[in-house]
mmCIF file of C-alpha atoms and ligand atoms in Angstrom:
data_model
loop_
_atom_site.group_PDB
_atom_site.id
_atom_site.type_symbol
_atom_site.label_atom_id
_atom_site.label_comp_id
_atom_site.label_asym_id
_atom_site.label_seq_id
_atom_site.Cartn_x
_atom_site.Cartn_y
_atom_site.Cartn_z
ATOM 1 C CA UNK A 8 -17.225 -33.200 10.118
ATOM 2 C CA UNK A 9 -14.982 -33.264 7.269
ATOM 3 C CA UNK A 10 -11.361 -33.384 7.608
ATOM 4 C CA UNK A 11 -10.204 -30.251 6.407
ATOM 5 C CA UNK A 12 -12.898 -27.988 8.617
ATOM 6 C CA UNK A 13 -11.649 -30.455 11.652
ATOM 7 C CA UNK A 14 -8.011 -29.562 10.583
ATOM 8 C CA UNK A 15 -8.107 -25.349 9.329
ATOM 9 C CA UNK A 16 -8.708 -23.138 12.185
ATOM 10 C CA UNK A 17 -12.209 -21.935 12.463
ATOM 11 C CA UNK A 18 -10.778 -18.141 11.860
ATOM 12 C CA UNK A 19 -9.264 -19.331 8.319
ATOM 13 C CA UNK A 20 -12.456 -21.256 7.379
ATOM 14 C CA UNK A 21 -14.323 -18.277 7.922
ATOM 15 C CA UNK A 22 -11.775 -15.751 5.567
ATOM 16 C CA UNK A 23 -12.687 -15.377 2.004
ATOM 17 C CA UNK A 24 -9.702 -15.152 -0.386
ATOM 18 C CA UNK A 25 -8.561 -11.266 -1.200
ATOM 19 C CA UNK A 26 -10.461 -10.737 -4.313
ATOM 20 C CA UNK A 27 -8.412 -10.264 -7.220
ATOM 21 C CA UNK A 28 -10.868 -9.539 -9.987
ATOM 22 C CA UNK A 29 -10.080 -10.145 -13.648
ATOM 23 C CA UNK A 30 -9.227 -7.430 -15.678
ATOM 24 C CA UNK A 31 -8.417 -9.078 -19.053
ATOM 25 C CA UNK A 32 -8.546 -6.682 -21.842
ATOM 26 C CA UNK A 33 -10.349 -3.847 -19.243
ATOM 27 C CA UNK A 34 -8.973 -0.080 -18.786
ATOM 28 C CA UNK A 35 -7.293 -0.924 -15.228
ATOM 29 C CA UNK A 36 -7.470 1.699 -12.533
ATOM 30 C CA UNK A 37 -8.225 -0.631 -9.485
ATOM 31 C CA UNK A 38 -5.037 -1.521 -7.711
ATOM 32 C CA UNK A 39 -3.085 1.605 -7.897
ATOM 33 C CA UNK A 40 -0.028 0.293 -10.182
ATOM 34 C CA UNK A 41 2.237 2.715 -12.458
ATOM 35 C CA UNK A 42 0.570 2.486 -16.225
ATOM 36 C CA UNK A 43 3.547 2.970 -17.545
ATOM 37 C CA UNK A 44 6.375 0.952 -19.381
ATOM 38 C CA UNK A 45 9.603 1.715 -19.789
ATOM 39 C CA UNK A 46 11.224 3.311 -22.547
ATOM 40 C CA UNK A 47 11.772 0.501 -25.296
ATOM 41 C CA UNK A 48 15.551 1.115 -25.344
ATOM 42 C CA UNK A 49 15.669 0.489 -21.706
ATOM 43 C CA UNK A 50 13.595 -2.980 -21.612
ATOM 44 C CA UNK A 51 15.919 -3.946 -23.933
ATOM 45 C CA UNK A 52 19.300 -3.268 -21.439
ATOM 46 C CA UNK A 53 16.722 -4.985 -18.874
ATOM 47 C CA UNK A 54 16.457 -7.772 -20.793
ATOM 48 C CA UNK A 55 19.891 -7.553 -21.835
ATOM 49 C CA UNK A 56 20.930 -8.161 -18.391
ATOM 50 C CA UNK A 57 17.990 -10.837 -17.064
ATOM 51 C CA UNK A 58 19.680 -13.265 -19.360
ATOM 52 C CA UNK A 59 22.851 -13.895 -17.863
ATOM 53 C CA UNK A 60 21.461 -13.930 -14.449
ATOM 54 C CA UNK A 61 22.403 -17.606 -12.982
ATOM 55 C CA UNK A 62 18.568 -19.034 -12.432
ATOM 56 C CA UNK A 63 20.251 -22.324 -11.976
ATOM 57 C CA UNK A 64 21.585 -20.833 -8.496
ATOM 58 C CA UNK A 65 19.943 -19.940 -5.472
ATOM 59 C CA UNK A 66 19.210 -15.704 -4.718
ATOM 60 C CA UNK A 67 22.174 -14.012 -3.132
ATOM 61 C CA UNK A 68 20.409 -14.647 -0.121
ATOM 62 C CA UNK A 69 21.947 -11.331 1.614
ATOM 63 C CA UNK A 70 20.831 -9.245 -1.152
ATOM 64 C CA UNK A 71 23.322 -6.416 0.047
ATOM 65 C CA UNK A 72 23.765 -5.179 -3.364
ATOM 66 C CA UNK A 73 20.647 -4.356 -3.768
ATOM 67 C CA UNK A 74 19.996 -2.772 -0.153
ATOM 68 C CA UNK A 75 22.907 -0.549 -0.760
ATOM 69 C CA UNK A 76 21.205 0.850 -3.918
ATOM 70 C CA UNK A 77 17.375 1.042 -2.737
ATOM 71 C CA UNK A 78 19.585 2.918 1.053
ATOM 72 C CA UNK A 79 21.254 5.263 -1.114
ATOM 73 C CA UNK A 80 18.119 5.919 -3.016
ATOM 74 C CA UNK A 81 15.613 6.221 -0.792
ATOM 75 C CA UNK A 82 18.213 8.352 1.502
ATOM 76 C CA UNK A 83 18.609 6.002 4.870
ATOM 77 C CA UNK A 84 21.989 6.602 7.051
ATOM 78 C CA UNK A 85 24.313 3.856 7.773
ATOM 79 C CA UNK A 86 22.692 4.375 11.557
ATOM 80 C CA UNK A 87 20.064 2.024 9.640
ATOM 81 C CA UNK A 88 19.625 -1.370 7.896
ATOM 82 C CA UNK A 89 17.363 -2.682 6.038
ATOM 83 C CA UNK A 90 15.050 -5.973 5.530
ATOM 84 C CA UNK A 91 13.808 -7.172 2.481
ATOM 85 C CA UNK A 92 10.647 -8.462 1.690
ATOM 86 C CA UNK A 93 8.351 -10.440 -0.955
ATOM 87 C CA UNK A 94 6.623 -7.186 -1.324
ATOM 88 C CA UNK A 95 5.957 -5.206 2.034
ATOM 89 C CA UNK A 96 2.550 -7.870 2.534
ATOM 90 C CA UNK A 97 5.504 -9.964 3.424
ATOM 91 C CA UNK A 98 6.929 -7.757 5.620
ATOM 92 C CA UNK A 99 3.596 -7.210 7.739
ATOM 93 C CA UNK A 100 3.104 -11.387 7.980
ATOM 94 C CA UNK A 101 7.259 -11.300 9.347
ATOM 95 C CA UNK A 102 6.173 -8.164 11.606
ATOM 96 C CA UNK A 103 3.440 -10.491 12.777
ATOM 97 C CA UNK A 104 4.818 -13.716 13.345
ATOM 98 C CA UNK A 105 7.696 -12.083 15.373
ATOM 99 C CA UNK A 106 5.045 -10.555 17.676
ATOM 100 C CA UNK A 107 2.631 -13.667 17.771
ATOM 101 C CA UNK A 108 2.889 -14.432 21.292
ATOM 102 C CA UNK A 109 -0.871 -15.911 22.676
ATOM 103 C CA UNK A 110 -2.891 -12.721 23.137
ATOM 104 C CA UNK A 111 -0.877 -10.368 20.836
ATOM 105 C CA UNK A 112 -2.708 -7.443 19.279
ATOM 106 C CA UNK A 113 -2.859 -5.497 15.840
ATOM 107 C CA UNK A 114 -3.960 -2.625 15.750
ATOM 108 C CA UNK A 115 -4.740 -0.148 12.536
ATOM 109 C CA UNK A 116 -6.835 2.774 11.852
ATOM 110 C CA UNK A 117 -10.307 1.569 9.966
ATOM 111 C CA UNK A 118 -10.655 1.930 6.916
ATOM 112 C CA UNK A 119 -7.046 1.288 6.255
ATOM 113 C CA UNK A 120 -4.980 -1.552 4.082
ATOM 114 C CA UNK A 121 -6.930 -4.772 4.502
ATOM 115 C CA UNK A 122 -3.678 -6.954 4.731
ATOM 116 C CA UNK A 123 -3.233 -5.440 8.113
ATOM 117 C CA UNK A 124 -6.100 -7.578 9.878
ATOM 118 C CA UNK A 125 -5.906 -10.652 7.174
ATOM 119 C CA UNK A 126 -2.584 -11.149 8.187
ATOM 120 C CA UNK A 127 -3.569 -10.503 12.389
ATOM 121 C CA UNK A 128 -6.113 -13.296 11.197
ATOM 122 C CA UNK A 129 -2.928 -15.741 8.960
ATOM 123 C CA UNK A 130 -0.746 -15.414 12.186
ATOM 124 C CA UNK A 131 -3.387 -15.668 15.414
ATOM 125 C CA UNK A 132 -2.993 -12.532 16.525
ATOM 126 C CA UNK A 133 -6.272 -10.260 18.031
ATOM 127 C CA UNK A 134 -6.892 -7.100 15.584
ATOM 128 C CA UNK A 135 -8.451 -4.122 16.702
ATOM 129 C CA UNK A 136 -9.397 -1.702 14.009
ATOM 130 C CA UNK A 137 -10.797 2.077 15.121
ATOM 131 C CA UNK A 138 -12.264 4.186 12.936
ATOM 132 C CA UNK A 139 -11.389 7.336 11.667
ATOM 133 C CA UNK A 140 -13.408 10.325 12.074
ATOM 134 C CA UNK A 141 -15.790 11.201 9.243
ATOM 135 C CA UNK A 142 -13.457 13.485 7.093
ATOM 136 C CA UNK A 143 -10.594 10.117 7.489
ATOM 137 C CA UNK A 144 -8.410 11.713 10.075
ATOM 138 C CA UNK A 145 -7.462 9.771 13.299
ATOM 139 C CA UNK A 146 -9.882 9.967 15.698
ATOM 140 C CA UNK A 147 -7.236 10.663 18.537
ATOM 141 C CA UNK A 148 -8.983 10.153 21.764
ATOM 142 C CA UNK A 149 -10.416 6.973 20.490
ATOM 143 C CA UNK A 150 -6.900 5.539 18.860
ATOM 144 C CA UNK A 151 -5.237 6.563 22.531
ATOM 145 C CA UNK A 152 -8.129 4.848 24.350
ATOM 146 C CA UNK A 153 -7.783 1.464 22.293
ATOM 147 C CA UNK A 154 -4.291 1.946 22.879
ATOM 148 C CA UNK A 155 -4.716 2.269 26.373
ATOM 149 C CA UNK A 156 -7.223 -0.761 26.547
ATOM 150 C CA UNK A 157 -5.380 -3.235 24.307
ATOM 151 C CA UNK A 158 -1.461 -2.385 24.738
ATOM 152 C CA UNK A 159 -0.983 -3.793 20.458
ATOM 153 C CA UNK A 160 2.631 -5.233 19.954
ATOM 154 C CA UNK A 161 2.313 -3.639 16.321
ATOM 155 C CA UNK A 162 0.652 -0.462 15.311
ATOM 156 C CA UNK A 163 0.173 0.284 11.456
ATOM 157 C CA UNK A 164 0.158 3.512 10.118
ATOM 158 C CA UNK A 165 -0.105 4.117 6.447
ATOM 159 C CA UNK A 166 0.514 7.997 5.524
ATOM 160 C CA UNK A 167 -0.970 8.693 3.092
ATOM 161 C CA UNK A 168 -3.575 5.937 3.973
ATOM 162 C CA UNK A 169 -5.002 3.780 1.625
ATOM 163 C CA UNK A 170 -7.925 3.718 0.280
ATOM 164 C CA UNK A 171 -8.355 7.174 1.680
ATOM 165 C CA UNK A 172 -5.493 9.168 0.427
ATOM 166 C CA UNK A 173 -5.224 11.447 2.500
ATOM 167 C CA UNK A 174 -1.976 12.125 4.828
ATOM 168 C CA UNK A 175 -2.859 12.481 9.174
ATOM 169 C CA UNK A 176 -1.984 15.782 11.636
ATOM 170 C CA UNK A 177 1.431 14.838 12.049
ATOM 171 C CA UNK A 178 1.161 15.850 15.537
ATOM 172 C CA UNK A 179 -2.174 12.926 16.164
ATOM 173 C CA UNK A 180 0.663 10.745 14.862
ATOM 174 C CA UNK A 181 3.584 11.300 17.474
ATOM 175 C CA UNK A 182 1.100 11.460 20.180
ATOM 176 C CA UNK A 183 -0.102 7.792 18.836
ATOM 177 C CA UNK A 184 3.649 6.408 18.560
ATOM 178 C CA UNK A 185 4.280 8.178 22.187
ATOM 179 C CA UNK A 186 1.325 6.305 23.496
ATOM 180 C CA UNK A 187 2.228 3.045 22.133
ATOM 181 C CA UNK A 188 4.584 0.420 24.376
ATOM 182 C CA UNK A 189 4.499 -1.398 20.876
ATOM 183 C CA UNK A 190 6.207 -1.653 17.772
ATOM 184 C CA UNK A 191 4.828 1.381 15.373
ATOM 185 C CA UNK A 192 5.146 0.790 11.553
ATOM 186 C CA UNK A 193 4.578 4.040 9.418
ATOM 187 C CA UNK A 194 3.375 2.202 6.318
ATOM 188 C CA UNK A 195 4.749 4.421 3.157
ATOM 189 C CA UNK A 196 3.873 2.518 0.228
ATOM 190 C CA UNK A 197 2.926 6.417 -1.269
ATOM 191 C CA UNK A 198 6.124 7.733 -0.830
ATOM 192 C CA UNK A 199 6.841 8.222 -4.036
ATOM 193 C CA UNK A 200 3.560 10.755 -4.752
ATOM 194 C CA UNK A 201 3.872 12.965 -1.600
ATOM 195 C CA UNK A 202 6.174 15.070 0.071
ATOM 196 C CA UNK A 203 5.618 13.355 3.055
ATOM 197 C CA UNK A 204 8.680 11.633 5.036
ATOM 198 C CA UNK A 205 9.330 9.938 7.987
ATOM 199 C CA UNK A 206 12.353 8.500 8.290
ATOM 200 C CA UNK A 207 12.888 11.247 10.713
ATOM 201 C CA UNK A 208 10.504 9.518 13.036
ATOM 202 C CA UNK A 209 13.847 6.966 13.388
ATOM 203 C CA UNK A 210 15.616 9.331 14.764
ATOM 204 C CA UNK A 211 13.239 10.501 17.803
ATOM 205 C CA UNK A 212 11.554 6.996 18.127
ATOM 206 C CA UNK A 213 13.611 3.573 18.508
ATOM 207 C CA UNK A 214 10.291 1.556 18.408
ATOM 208 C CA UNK A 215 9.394 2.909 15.229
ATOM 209 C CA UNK A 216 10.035 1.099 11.926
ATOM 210 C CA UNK A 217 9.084 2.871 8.381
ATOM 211 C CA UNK A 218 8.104 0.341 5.506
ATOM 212 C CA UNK A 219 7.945 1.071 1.584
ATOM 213 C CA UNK A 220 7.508 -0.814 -1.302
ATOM 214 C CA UNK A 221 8.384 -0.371 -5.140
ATOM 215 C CA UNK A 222 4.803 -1.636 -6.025
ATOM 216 C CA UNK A 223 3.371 1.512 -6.378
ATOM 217 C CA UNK A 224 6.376 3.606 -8.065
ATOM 218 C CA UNK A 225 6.148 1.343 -11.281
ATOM 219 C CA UNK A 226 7.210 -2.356 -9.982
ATOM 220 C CA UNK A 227 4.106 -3.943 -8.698
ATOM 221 C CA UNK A 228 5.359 -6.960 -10.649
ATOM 222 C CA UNK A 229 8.834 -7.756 -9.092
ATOM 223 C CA UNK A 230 7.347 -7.871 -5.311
ATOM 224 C CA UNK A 231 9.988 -5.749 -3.453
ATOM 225 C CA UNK A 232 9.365 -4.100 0.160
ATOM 226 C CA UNK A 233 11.194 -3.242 2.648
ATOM 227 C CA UNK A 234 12.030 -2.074 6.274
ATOM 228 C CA UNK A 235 13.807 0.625 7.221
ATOM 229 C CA UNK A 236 15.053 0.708 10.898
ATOM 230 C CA UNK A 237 17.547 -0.131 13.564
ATOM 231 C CA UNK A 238 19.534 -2.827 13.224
ATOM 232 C CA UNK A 239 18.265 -3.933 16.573
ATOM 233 C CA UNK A 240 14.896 -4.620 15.570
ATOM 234 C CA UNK A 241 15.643 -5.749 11.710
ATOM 235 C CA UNK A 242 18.423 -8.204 13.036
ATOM 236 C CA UNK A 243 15.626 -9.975 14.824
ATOM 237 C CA UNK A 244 13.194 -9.892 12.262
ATOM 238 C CA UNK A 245 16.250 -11.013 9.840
ATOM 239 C CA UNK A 246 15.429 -14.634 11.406
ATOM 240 C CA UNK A 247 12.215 -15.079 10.178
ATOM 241 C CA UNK A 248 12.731 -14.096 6.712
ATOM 242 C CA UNK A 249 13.030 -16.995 4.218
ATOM 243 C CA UNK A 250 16.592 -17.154 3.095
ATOM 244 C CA UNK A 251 15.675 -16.665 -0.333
ATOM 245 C CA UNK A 252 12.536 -14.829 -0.038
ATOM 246 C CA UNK A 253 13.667 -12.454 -2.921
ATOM 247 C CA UNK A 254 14.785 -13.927 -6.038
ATOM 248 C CA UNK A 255 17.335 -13.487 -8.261
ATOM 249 C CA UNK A 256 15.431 -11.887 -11.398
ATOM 250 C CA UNK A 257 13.887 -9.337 -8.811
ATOM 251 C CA UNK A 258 17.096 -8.670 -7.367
ATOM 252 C CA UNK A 259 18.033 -8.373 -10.715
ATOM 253 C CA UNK A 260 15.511 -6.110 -11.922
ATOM 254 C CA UNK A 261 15.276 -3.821 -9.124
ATOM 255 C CA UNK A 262 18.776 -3.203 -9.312
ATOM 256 C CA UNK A 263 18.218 -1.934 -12.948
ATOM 257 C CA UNK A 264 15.729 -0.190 -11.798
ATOM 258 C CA UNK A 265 17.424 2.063 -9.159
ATOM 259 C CA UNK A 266 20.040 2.723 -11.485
ATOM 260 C CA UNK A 267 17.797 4.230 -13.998
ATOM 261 C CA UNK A 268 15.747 5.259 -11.330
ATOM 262 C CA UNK A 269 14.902 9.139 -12.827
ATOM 263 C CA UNK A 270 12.564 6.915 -15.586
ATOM 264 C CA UNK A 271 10.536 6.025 -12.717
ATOM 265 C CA UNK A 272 10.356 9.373 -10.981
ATOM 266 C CA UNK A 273 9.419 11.071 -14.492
ATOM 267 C CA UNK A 274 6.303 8.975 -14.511
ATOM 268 C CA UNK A 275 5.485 9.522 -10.756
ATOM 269 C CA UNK A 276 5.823 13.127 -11.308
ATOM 270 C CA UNK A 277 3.719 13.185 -14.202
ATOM 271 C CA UNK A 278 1.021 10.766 -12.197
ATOM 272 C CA UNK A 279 1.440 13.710 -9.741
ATOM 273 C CA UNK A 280 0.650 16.744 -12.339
ATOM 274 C CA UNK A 281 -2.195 14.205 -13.587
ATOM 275 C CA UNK A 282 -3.768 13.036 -10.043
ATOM 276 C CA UNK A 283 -4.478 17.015 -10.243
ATOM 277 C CA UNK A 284 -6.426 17.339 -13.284
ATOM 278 C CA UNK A 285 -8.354 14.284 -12.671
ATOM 279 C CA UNK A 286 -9.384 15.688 -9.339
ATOM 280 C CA UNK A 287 -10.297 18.894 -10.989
ATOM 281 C CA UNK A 288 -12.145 17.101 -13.607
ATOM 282 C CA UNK A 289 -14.138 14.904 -11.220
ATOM 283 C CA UNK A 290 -15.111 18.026 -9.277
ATOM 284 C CA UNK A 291 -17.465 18.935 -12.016
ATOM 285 C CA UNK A 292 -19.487 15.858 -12.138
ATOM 286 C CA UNK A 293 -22.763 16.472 -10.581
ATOM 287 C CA UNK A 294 -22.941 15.236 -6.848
ATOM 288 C CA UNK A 295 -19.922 13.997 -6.963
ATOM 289 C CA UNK A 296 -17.302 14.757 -3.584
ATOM 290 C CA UNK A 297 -13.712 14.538 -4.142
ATOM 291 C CA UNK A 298 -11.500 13.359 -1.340
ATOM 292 C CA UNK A 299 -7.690 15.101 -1.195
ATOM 293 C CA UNK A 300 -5.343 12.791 -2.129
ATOM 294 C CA UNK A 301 -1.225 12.686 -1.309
ATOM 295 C CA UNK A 302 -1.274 9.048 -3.378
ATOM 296 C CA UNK A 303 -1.165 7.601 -7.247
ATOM 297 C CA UNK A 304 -5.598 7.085 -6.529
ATOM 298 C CA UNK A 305 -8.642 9.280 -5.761
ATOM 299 C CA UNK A 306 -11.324 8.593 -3.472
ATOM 300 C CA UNK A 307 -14.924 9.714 -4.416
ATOM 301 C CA UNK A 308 -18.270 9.559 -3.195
ATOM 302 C CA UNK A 309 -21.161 9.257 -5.563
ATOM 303 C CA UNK A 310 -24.875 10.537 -4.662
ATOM 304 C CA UNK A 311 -26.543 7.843 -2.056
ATOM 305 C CA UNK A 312 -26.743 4.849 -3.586
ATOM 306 C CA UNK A 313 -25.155 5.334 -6.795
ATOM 307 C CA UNK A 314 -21.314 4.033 -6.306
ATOM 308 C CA UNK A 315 -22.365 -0.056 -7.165
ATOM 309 C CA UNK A 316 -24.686 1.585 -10.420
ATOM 310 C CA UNK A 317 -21.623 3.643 -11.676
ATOM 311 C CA UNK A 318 -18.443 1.098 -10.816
ATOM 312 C CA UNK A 319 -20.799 -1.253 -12.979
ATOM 313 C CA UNK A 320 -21.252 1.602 -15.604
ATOM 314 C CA UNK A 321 -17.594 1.770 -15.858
ATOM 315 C CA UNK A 322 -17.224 -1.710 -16.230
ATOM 316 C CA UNK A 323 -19.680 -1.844 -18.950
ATOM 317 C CA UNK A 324 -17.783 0.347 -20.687
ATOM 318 C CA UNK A 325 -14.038 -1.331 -20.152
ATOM 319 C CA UNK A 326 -13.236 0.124 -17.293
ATOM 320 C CA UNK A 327 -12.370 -1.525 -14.046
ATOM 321 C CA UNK A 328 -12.133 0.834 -10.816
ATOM 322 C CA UNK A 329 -12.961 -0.248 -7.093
ATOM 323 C CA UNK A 330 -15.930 -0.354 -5.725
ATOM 324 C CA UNK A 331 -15.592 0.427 -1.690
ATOM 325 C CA UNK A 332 -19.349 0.743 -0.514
ATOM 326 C CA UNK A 333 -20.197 -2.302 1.290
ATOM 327 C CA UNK A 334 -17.139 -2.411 2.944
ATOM 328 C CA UNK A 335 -16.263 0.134 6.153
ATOM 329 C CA UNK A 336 -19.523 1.712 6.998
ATOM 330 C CA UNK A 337 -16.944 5.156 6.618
ATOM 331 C CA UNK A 338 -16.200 4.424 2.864
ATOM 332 C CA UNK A 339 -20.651 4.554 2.410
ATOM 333 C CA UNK A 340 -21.195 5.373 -1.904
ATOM 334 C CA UNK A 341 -17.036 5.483 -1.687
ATOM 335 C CA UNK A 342 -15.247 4.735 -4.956
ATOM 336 C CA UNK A 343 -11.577 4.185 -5.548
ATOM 337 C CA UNK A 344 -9.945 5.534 -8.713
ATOM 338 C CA UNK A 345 -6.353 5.157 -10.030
ATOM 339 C CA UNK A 346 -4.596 7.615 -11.579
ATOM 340 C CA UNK A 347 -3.759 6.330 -15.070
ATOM 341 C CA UNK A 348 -1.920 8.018 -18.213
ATOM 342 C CA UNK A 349 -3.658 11.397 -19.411
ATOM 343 C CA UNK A 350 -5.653 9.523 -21.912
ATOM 344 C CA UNK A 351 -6.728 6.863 -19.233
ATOM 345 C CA UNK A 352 -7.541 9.519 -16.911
ATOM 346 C CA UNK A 353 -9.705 11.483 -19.160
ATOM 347 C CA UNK A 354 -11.368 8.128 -20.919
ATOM 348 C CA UNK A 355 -12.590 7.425 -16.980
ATOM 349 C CA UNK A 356 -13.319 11.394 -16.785
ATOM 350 C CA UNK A 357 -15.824 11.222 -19.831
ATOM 351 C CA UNK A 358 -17.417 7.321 -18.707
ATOM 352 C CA UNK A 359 -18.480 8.705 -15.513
ATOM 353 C CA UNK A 360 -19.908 12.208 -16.893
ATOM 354 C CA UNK A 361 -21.863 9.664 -19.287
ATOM 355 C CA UNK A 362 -23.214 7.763 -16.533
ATOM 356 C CA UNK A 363 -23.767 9.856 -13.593
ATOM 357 C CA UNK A 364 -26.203 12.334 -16.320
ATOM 358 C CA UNK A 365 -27.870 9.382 -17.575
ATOM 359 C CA UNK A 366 -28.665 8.544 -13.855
ATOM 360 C CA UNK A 367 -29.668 11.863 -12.925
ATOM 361 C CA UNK A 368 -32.475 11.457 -15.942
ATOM 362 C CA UNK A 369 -33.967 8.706 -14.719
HETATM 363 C C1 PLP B 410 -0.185 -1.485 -1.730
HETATM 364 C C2 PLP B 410 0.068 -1.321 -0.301
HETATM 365 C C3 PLP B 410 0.982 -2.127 0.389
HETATM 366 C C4 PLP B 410 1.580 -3.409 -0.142
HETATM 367 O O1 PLP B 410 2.245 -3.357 -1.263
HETATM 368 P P1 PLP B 410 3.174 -4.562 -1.756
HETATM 369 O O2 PLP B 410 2.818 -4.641 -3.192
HETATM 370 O O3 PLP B 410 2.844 -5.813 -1.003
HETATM 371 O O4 PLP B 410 4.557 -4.113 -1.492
HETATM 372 C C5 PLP B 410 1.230 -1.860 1.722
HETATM 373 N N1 PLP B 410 0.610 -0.872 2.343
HETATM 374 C C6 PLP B 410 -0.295 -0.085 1.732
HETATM 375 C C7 PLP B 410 -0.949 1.005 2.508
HETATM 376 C C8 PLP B 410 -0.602 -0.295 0.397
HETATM 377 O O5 PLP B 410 -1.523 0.464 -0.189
#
């Protein structure tokens, strides 16, 4: 036996890496980022700025700067800290190792984000993943059962969920964080394309912790996350951060960012107005079902058999979305579409008319 499967633990050996695909020079509408810049005159004051920061220095390890800005933002009470993370994938792998006692349990709706259970598999912790029903809501009785069966340190749950889009019965959700002896995270890396809030959940719960991230509201590039809870929890978790887990041009940047934070909002909103036409457009495309969506992406289902024939199609022709059939046996002839700039949008709109009538011909 070689060294290195004598050494890596059999449940690493048997991972493959996430897939990142290459998307040089394609129309990207695969991993649910902002497609749009900022105004020129603004990454000019950015830049402006980057170049004094000290890179010869360590981060300001504390970061409190920038947690006052994204708690005044994001409207959290001083009843509340907040921890920081390397984007909120960090935050999950700190969730994890603080639970990773021998025997400790994950457990997330299925399908849901796959860095739930990669993580449960990084930090050697069980995972238990139960499906949704067929139209993506919790399936209560079975979420209370596993509940019930496993007692998981850490519950995730994303609303909206990803790659679904769709938001839960608010009610399926407090009877799931009343259930749990566990630590509940309500995942809201969508926050900033649905109404939906729940830092209230705070409030009622003190084993509930609400994550977000600025990935999806324009700055999938800086890696920024964070926790939002009690201090008791977060001073815990504070431990296992690494000191300078954030550094100093993200700090940087992010604090830009939240001062010209209406730029960002602007383009959300208009992804908003947009997600809406592009649902309405996709309607009309023969055989075609349209899943609602609170979140910057649509989820569709092709005709049986079609969604590998027509995420190729679009590829063919530039345009790189995600393919989800082969994964969860839920997300069957299930694609995953971004919501891109009007023109993006509509370029996508008119590929997939092309392809799904040239596969009805044949
Ligand atoms: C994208 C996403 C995240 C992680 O985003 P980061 O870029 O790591 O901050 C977390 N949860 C869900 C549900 C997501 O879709």
């Amino acid at each position: 036996m070689s060294r290195v499967k004598k050494l890596i633990r059999q449940e690493i050996l048997d991972l493959t890496a996430y897939p990142v695909p290459s998307a040089e020079g394609m129309l990207k509408l695969d991993a649910m980022e902002n497609p749009y810049m900022w105004p020129a005159v603004a990454r000019e004051a950015w830049a402006d700025l980057l170049k004094d920061v000290p890179i010869n220095r360590y981060p300001d390890a504390g970061a409190q700067q920038l947690k006052d800005a994204l708690k005044a933002e994001m409207g959290v009470n001083d009843n509340y800290d907040i921890l920081l993370g390397n984007g909120s994938d960090e935050i999950i792998q700190m969730l994890a190792m603080a639970v990773a006692k021998p025997g400790a349990t994950i457990l997330a709706p299925e399908p849901g984000f796959v860095m739930y259970k990669m993580i449960a598999t990084f930090c050697g912790l069980n995972y238990v993943g139960v499906p949704l029903t067929d139209e993506f809501e919790l399936d209560e009785a079975a979420m209370l059962e596993a509940i019930n069966e496993h007692e998981p340190e850490l519950i995730f749950l994303a609303q909206p969920n990803n790659p679904t889009g769709n938001l839960w019965d608010e009610n399926i959700v407090t009877n799931v964080i009343e259930a749990s002896q566990g630590l509940v995270i309500l995942d809201e890396a969508y926050t900033a394309f649905t109404d939906a809030d729940h830092l209230f959940l705070l409030e009622k719960y003190d084993h509930v912790l609400v994550m977000r991230t600025l990935s999806k509201v324009g700055l999938a590039g800086l890696r920024l996350g964070l926790l939002i809870g009690s201090k008791q929890w977060l001073s815990e978790l504070e431990k296992i951060r690494m000191p300078y887990n954030i550094n100093s041009l993200t700090q940087a940047s992010a604090l830009f960012a939240l001062e010209h934070f209406d730029m960002l909002i602007m383009q959300t909103e208009q992804l908003r107005i947009d997600r809406v036409v592009l649902m309405k457009d996709l309607c009309t495309i023969q055989g075609l079902q349209v899943f609602p969506s609170e979140a910057n992406f649509v989820l569709v289902r092709t005709p049986d058999g079609m969604a590998r024939h027509w995420f190729e199609g679009l590829k063919e022709k530039g345009i790189l979305i995600k393919c989800l059939d082969g994964g969860h046996l839920l997300l069957k002839n299930c694609l995953r579409i971004t919501v891109g700039t009007t023109e993006q949008n509509d370029k996508l709109y008119q590929a997939l008319k092309v392809i799904s009538d040239s596969g009805s011909i044949q």
